[in-house]
Amino acid sequence: MLSLVPLALYLLAAWWLARDVRRGPAAARPRGGLAFWFAAIAFAAHSYVLFEAVHTGNAFSLAITDSASLVGWVVAGTTLVAMWSLQLAALPAALLVLSGVLAIGTGVFSGFREIHSPQWEITAHITLAALAAGWLSMAAILVLVLTWQNNRLRARQPLGLMSLLPPIETVERLLFASLSAGFAVLTLALVTGFFFVYDAVEQHLVHKMAL
């Protein structure tokens, strides 16, 4: 399964990033370090596998696993931008693992109805829905991280693995940014949905709406 290639590369990037952060600030180089480039290669492999799975000539077909993979692709792309521009310690490792897990099912199912020559409404809706789902998925991971950090601090326990994470204030800012962007884009996705969804069953969109 080609989808295992992105998973392996995402896991390698996550492990390498955590390794660099454990070795100290001097070893953690988010922009020029190997972890970033492993993540970039994983993202490129993910892009190729996803494109090959959903694109068929002048049409495309999205199974529910491909939709999940598209969400993981958004998470990975956003994480790469964050790794390049922000100091997030080992936090991106969790997001890269999420991207890899979501990529596993790429191309597993087939036989779904193809959408030929998609209009701008469909393209805009799918793009916005994927962005919203990706950013809200990131927010869910950040909520778990933030909850764990708060619990460890209140219990006055040794930092342990928490020392690999950025300060709580940084995680909170990322959480609110992800939520704000996710809900804003989700609203736009719902609005664009009204332009082309006239029968979810006939258009074979029920599984995408459920996702």
PDB file of C-alpha atoms in Angstrom:
ATOM      1  CA  MET A   1       0.000   0.000   0.000  1.00  0.00           C
ATOM      2  CA  LEU A   2       1.477   3.290  -1.117  1.00  0.00           C
ATOM      3  CA  SER A   3      -0.343   5.084   1.703  1.00  0.00           C
ATOM      4  CA  LEU A   4       2.065   3.477   4.164  1.00  0.00           C
ATOM      5  CA  VAL A   5       4.927   5.501   2.667  1.00  0.00           C
ATOM      6  CA  PRO A   6       3.597   8.877   3.908  1.00  0.00           C
ATOM      7  CA  LEU A   7       2.797   7.292   7.275  1.00  0.00           C
ATOM      8  CA  ALA A   8       6.352   5.996   7.662  1.00  0.00           C
ATOM      9  CA  LEU A   9       7.835   9.344   6.660  1.00  0.00           C
ATOM     10  CA  TYR A  10       5.538  11.316   8.973  1.00  0.00           C
ATOM     11  CA  LEU A  11       6.474   9.018  11.871  1.00  0.00           C
ATOM     12  CA  LEU A  12      10.161   9.419  11.033  1.00  0.00           C
ATOM     13  CA  ALA A  13       9.815  13.217  10.978  1.00  0.00           C
ATOM     14  CA  ALA A  14       7.925  13.186  14.294  1.00  0.00           C
ATOM     15  CA  TRP A  15      10.521  10.951  15.945  1.00  0.00           C
ATOM     16  CA  TRP A  16      13.418  13.022  14.620  1.00  0.00           C
ATOM     17  CA  LEU A  17      11.823  16.255  15.818  1.00  0.00           C
ATOM     18  CA  ALA A  18      11.258  14.871  19.328  1.00  0.00           C
ATOM     19  CA  ARG A  19      14.837  13.576  19.322  1.00  0.00           C
ATOM     20  CA  ASP A  20      16.236  16.978  18.374  1.00  0.00           C
ATOM     21  CA  VAL A  21      14.181  18.781  21.028  1.00  0.00           C
ATOM     22  CA  ARG A  22      15.325  16.328  23.718  1.00  0.00           C
ATOM     23  CA  ARG A  23      18.934  17.057  22.787  1.00  0.00           C
ATOM     24  CA  GLY A  24      18.386  20.752  23.494  1.00  0.00           C
ATOM     25  CA  PRO A  25      17.636  24.010  21.682  1.00  0.00           C
ATOM     26  CA  ALA A  26      20.880  23.894  19.722  1.00  0.00           C
ATOM     27  CA  ALA A  27      19.837  20.635  18.061  1.00  0.00           C
ATOM     28  CA  ALA A  28      16.248  21.678  17.337  1.00  0.00           C
ATOM     29  CA  ARG A  29      16.370  23.598  14.076  1.00  0.00           C
ATOM     30  CA  PRO A  30      12.788  23.667  12.767  1.00  0.00           C
ATOM     31  CA  ARG A  31      13.658  25.402   9.495  1.00  0.00           C
ATOM     32  CA  GLY A  32      16.870  23.686   8.498  1.00  0.00           C
ATOM     33  CA  GLY A  33      16.752  20.513  10.548  1.00  0.00           C
ATOM     34  CA  LEU A  34      16.227  17.051   9.149  1.00  0.00           C
ATOM     35  CA  ALA A  35      12.847  16.783  10.880  1.00  0.00           C
ATOM     36  CA  PHE A  36      11.449  19.589   8.743  1.00  0.00           C
ATOM     37  CA  TRP A  37      12.760  18.079   5.516  1.00  0.00           C
ATOM     38  CA  PHE A  38      11.516  14.613   6.446  1.00  0.00           C
ATOM     39  CA  ALA A  39       8.105  16.196   7.039  1.00  0.00           C
ATOM     40  CA  ALA A  40       8.303  18.019   3.698  1.00  0.00           C
ATOM     41  CA  ILE A  41       9.140  14.773   1.875  1.00  0.00           C
ATOM     42  CA  ALA A  42       6.279  13.031   3.687  1.00  0.00           C
ATOM     43  CA  PHE A  43       3.934  15.829   2.613  1.00  0.00           C
ATOM     44  CA  ALA A  44       5.083  15.488  -0.995  1.00  0.00           C
ATOM     45  CA  ALA A  45       4.565  11.709  -0.893  1.00  0.00           C
ATOM     46  CA  HIS A  46       1.144  12.227   0.688  1.00  0.00           C
ATOM     47  CA  SER A  47       0.245  14.694  -2.065  1.00  0.00           C
ATOM     48  CA  TYR A  48       1.229  12.232  -4.786  1.00  0.00           C
ATOM     49  CA  VAL A  49      -0.626   9.267  -3.252  1.00  0.00           C
ATOM     50  CA  LEU A  50      -3.754  11.333  -2.630  1.00  0.00           C
ATOM     51  CA  PHE A  51      -3.772  12.815  -6.134  1.00  0.00           C
ATOM     52  CA  GLU A  52      -3.371   9.395  -7.727  1.00  0.00           C
ATOM     53  CA  ALA A  53      -6.215   8.026  -5.605  1.00  0.00           C
ATOM     54  CA  VAL A  54      -8.812  10.709  -6.324  1.00  0.00           C
ATOM     55  CA  HIS A  55      -7.948  11.975  -9.812  1.00  0.00           C
ATOM     56  CA  THR A  56      -9.133  10.024 -12.849  1.00  0.00           C
ATOM     57  CA  GLY A  57      -8.668  11.912 -16.082  1.00  0.00           C
ATOM     58  CA  ASN A  58     -11.129  14.795 -16.198  1.00  0.00           C
ATOM     59  CA  ALA A  59     -12.898  13.741 -13.007  1.00  0.00           C
ATOM     60  CA  PHE A  60     -12.275  12.938  -9.379  1.00  0.00           C
ATOM     61  CA  SER A  61     -13.774  10.523  -6.867  1.00  0.00           C
ATOM     62  CA  LEU A  62     -13.527  10.829  -3.083  1.00  0.00           C
ATOM     63  CA  ALA A  63     -14.191   7.848  -0.836  1.00  0.00           C
ATOM     64  CA  ILE A  64     -14.600   8.588   2.860  1.00  0.00           C
ATOM     65  CA  THR A  65     -11.030   7.386   3.509  1.00  0.00           C
ATOM     66  CA  ASP A  66      -9.764   9.721   0.803  1.00  0.00           C
ATOM     67  CA  SER A  67     -11.685  12.573   2.441  1.00  0.00           C
ATOM     68  CA  ALA A  68      -9.975  11.741   5.732  1.00  0.00           C
ATOM     69  CA  SER A  69      -6.631  11.671   3.939  1.00  0.00           C
ATOM     70  CA  LEU A  70      -7.390  15.108   2.482  1.00  0.00           C
ATOM     71  CA  VAL A  71      -7.971  16.374   6.030  1.00  0.00           C
ATOM     72  CA  GLY A  72      -4.623  14.897   7.063  1.00  0.00           C
ATOM     73  CA  TRP A  73      -3.008  16.584   4.071  1.00  0.00           C
ATOM     74  CA  VAL A  74      -4.317  19.972   5.276  1.00  0.00           C
ATOM     75  CA  VAL A  75      -3.022  19.254   8.794  1.00  0.00           C
ATOM     76  CA  ALA A  76       0.410  18.341   7.439  1.00  0.00           C
ATOM     77  CA  GLY A  77       0.641  21.398   5.206  1.00  0.00           C
ATOM     78  CA  THR A  78      -0.356  23.724   8.022  1.00  0.00           C
ATOM     79  CA  THR A  79       2.114  22.002  10.343  1.00  0.00           C
ATOM     80  CA  LEU A  80       4.930  22.526   7.847  1.00  0.00           C
ATOM     81  CA  VAL A  81       4.163  26.243   7.706  1.00  0.00           C
ATOM     82  CA  ALA A  82       4.095  26.373  11.512  1.00  0.00           C
ATOM     83  CA  MET A  83       7.407  24.501  11.775  1.00  0.00           C
ATOM     84  CA  TRP A  84       8.996  26.999   9.397  1.00  0.00           C
ATOM     85  CA  SER A  85       7.668  30.159  11.041  1.00  0.00           C
ATOM     86  CA  LEU A  86       7.188  29.362  14.753  1.00  0.00           C
ATOM     87  CA  GLN A  87       9.119  27.863  17.641  1.00  0.00           C
ATOM     88  CA  LEU A  88       6.859  25.004  18.732  1.00  0.00           C
ATOM     89  CA  ALA A  89       9.353  22.546  20.220  1.00  0.00           C
ATOM     90  CA  ALA A  90       8.078  18.986  19.648  1.00  0.00           C
ATOM     91  CA  LEU A  91       4.386  19.907  19.347  1.00  0.00           C
ATOM     92  CA  PRO A  92       4.337  19.427  15.532  1.00  0.00           C
ATOM     93  CA  ALA A  93       5.254  15.769  16.101  1.00  0.00           C
ATOM     94  CA  ALA A  94       1.723  15.030  17.357  1.00  0.00           C
ATOM     95  CA  LEU A  95       0.201  16.723  14.314  1.00  0.00           C
ATOM     96  CA  LEU A  96       2.477  14.835  11.928  1.00  0.00           C
ATOM     97  CA  VAL A  97       1.429  11.545  13.517  1.00  0.00           C
ATOM     98  CA  LEU A  98      -2.216  12.545  13.030  1.00  0.00           C
ATOM     99  CA  SER A  99      -1.529  13.293   9.357  1.00  0.00           C
ATOM    100  CA  GLY A 100       0.108   9.902   8.906  1.00  0.00           C
ATOM    101  CA  VAL A 101      -2.786   8.051  10.519  1.00  0.00           C
ATOM    102  CA  LEU A 102      -5.323   9.852   8.337  1.00  0.00           C
ATOM    103  CA  ALA A 103      -3.265   9.040   5.232  1.00  0.00           C
ATOM    104  CA  ILE A 104      -3.403   5.278   5.803  1.00  0.00           C
ATOM    105  CA  GLY A 105      -6.722   4.761   4.018  1.00  0.00           C
ATOM    106  CA  THR A 106      -5.846   6.701   0.861  1.00  0.00           C
ATOM    107  CA  GLY A 107      -7.079   4.826  -2.193  1.00  0.00           C
ATOM    108  CA  VAL A 108      -8.321   1.829  -0.179  1.00  0.00           C
ATOM    109  CA  PHE A 109     -11.922   2.060  -1.405  1.00  0.00           C
ATOM    110  CA  SER A 110     -13.060   2.517  -4.982  1.00  0.00           C
ATOM    111  CA  GLY A 111     -16.271   2.447  -6.983  1.00  0.00           C
ATOM    112  CA  PHE A 112     -17.619   5.784  -5.845  1.00  0.00           C
ATOM    113  CA  ARG A 113     -19.338   7.980  -8.398  1.00  0.00           C
ATOM    114  CA  GLU A 114     -16.946  10.253 -10.224  1.00  0.00           C
ATOM    115  CA  ILE A 115     -17.588  13.983 -10.450  1.00  0.00           C
ATOM    116  CA  HIS A 116     -16.845  15.073 -14.016  1.00  0.00           C
ATOM    117  CA  SER A 117     -15.676  18.600 -14.857  1.00  0.00           C
ATOM    118  CA  PRO A 118     -16.421  20.014 -11.391  1.00  0.00           C
ATOM    119  CA  GLN A 119     -17.826  23.531 -11.298  1.00  0.00           C
ATOM    120  CA  TRP A 120     -16.298  26.248  -9.142  1.00  0.00           C
ATOM    121  CA  GLU A 121     -18.986  25.733  -6.487  1.00  0.00           C
ATOM    122  CA  ILE A 122     -17.973  22.102  -5.945  1.00  0.00           C
ATOM    123  CA  THR A 123     -14.260  22.897  -6.003  1.00  0.00           C
ATOM    124  CA  ALA A 124     -14.705  25.763  -3.542  1.00  0.00           C
ATOM    125  CA  HIS A 125     -16.895  23.695  -1.251  1.00  0.00           C
ATOM    126  CA  ILE A 126     -14.492  20.734  -1.113  1.00  0.00           C
ATOM    127  CA  THR A 127     -11.499  23.018  -0.567  1.00  0.00           C
ATOM    128  CA  LEU A 128     -13.175  24.974   2.223  1.00  0.00           C
ATOM    129  CA  ALA A 129     -14.553  21.834   3.881  1.00  0.00           C
ATOM    130  CA  ALA A 130     -11.111  20.206   3.864  1.00  0.00           C
ATOM    131  CA  LEU A 131      -9.480  23.308   5.339  1.00  0.00           C
ATOM    132  CA  ALA A 132     -12.141  23.554   8.057  1.00  0.00           C
ATOM    133  CA  ALA A 133     -11.893  19.873   8.964  1.00  0.00           C
ATOM    134  CA  GLY A 134      -8.094  20.020   9.016  1.00  0.00           C
ATOM    135  CA  TRP A 135      -7.882  23.084  11.239  1.00  0.00           C
ATOM    136  CA  LEU A 136     -10.586  21.826  13.610  1.00  0.00           C
ATOM    137  CA  SER A 137      -8.761  18.482  13.826  1.00  0.00           C
ATOM    138  CA  MET A 138      -5.634  20.396  14.801  1.00  0.00           C
ATOM    139  CA  ALA A 139      -7.663  22.240  17.427  1.00  0.00           C
ATOM    140  CA  ALA A 140      -8.809  18.903  18.868  1.00  0.00           C
ATOM    141  CA  ILE A 141      -5.204  17.744  19.256  1.00  0.00           C
ATOM    142  CA  LEU A 142      -4.247  21.083  20.831  1.00  0.00           C
ATOM    143  CA  VAL A 143      -7.122  20.769  23.337  1.00  0.00           C
ATOM    144  CA  LEU A 144      -5.786  17.380  24.438  1.00  0.00           C
ATOM    145  CA  VAL A 145      -2.249  18.751  24.749  1.00  0.00           C
ATOM    146  CA  LEU A 146      -3.425  21.798  26.674  1.00  0.00           C
ATOM    147  CA  THR A 147      -5.533  19.691  29.047  1.00  0.00           C
ATOM    148  CA  TRP A 148      -2.592  17.404  29.730  1.00  0.00           C
ATOM    149  CA  GLN A 149      -0.289  20.356  30.386  1.00  0.00           C
ATOM    150  CA  ASN A 150      -2.768  21.948  32.808  1.00  0.00           C
ATOM    151  CA  ASN A 151      -3.285  18.704  34.704  1.00  0.00           C
ATOM    152  CA  ARG A 152       0.457  18.083  35.069  1.00  0.00           C
ATOM    153  CA  LEU A 153       1.105  21.626  36.304  1.00  0.00           C
ATOM    154  CA  ARG A 154      -1.747  21.564  38.819  1.00  0.00           C
ATOM    155  CA  ALA A 155      -0.618  18.200  40.156  1.00  0.00           C
ATOM    156  CA  ARG A 156       2.919  19.610  40.566  1.00  0.00           C
ATOM    157  CA  GLN A 157       4.346  16.521  38.899  1.00  0.00           C
ATOM    158  CA  PRO A 158       7.775  16.403  37.232  1.00  0.00           C
ATOM    159  CA  LEU A 159       7.659  17.824  33.722  1.00  0.00           C
ATOM    160  CA  GLY A 160       8.790  14.674  31.962  1.00  0.00           C
ATOM    161  CA  LEU A 161       7.605  14.663  28.347  1.00  0.00           C
ATOM    162  CA  MET A 162       5.945  18.031  28.892  1.00  0.00           C
ATOM    163  CA  SER A 163       9.385  19.603  28.695  1.00  0.00           C
ATOM    164  CA  LEU A 164       9.301  18.821  24.965  1.00  0.00           C
ATOM    165  CA  LEU A 165       6.286  21.085  24.443  1.00  0.00           C
ATOM    166  CA  PRO A 166       6.070  24.865  24.038  1.00  0.00           C
ATOM    167  CA  PRO A 167       4.674  27.026  26.882  1.00  0.00           C
ATOM    168  CA  ILE A 168       0.945  26.818  27.638  1.00  0.00           C
ATOM    169  CA  GLU A 169       0.454  30.372  26.357  1.00  0.00           C
ATOM    170  CA  THR A 170       1.786  29.360  22.937  1.00  0.00           C
ATOM    171  CA  VAL A 171      -0.481  26.305  22.790  1.00  0.00           C
ATOM    172  CA  GLU A 172      -3.468  28.456  23.773  1.00  0.00           C
ATOM    173  CA  ARG A 173      -2.746  30.961  21.000  1.00  0.00           C
ATOM    174  CA  LEU A 174      -2.486  28.161  18.459  1.00  0.00           C
ATOM    175  CA  LEU A 175      -5.714  26.624  19.736  1.00  0.00           C
ATOM    176  CA  PHE A 176      -7.716  29.830  19.412  1.00  0.00           C
ATOM    177  CA  ALA A 177      -6.202  30.534  15.994  1.00  0.00           C
ATOM    178  CA  SER A 178      -7.125  27.031  14.778  1.00  0.00           C
ATOM    179  CA  LEU A 179     -10.658  27.287  16.154  1.00  0.00           C
ATOM    180  CA  SER A 180     -11.241  30.747  14.725  1.00  0.00           C
ATOM    181  CA  ALA A 181      -9.937  29.827  11.281  1.00  0.00           C
ATOM    182  CA  GLY A 182     -11.721  26.467  11.303  1.00  0.00           C
ATOM    183  CA  PHE A 183     -15.159  27.836  12.176  1.00  0.00           C
ATOM    184  CA  ALA A 184     -14.797  30.793   9.804  1.00  0.00           C
ATOM    185  CA  VAL A 185     -13.937  28.520   6.873  1.00  0.00           C
ATOM    186  CA  LEU A 186     -16.607  25.988   7.926  1.00  0.00           C
ATOM    187  CA  THR A 187     -19.220  28.736   7.676  1.00  0.00           C
ATOM    188  CA  LEU A 188     -18.053  29.543   4.155  1.00  0.00           C
ATOM    189  CA  ALA A 189     -18.126  25.840   3.266  1.00  0.00           C
ATOM    190  CA  LEU A 190     -21.739  25.552   4.403  1.00  0.00           C
ATOM    191  CA  VAL A 191     -22.677  28.627   2.385  1.00  0.00           C
ATOM    192  CA  THR A 192     -21.038  27.320  -0.801  1.00  0.00           C
ATOM    193  CA  GLY A 193     -22.755  23.957  -0.215  1.00  0.00           C
ATOM    194  CA  PHE A 194     -26.117  25.562  -0.920  1.00  0.00           C
ATOM    195  CA  PHE A 195     -24.969  26.395  -4.452  1.00  0.00           C
ATOM    196  CA  PHE A 196     -24.713  22.830  -5.699  1.00  0.00           C
ATOM    197  CA  VAL A 197     -26.208  20.317  -3.238  1.00  0.00           C
ATOM    198  CA  TYR A 198     -29.752  19.634  -4.387  1.00  0.00           C
ATOM    199  CA  ASP A 199     -29.978  15.928  -3.438  1.00  0.00           C
ATOM    200  CA  ALA A 200     -27.277  14.477  -1.183  1.00  0.00           C
ATOM    201  CA  VAL A 201     -28.358  10.884  -1.921  1.00  0.00           C
ATOM    202  CA  GLU A 202     -28.539  11.282  -5.700  1.00  0.00           C
ATOM    203  CA  GLN A 203     -25.234  13.172  -5.782  1.00  0.00           C
ATOM    204  CA  HIS A 204     -23.546  10.534  -3.580  1.00  0.00           C
ATOM    205  CA  LEU A 205     -22.530  13.123  -1.002  1.00  0.00           C
ATOM    206  CA  VAL A 206     -23.963  11.536   2.157  1.00  0.00           C
ATOM    207  CA  HIS A 207     -20.649  10.050   3.293  1.00  0.00           C
ATOM    208  CA  LYS A 208     -18.853  13.361   2.719  1.00  0.00           C
ATOM    209  CA  MET A 209     -21.517  15.239   4.699  1.00  0.00           C
ATOM    210  CA  ALA A 210     -21.157  12.708   7.515  1.00  0.00           C
ATOM    211  CA  LEU A 211     -17.390  13.235   7.599  1.00  0.00           C
TER     212      LEU A 211
END
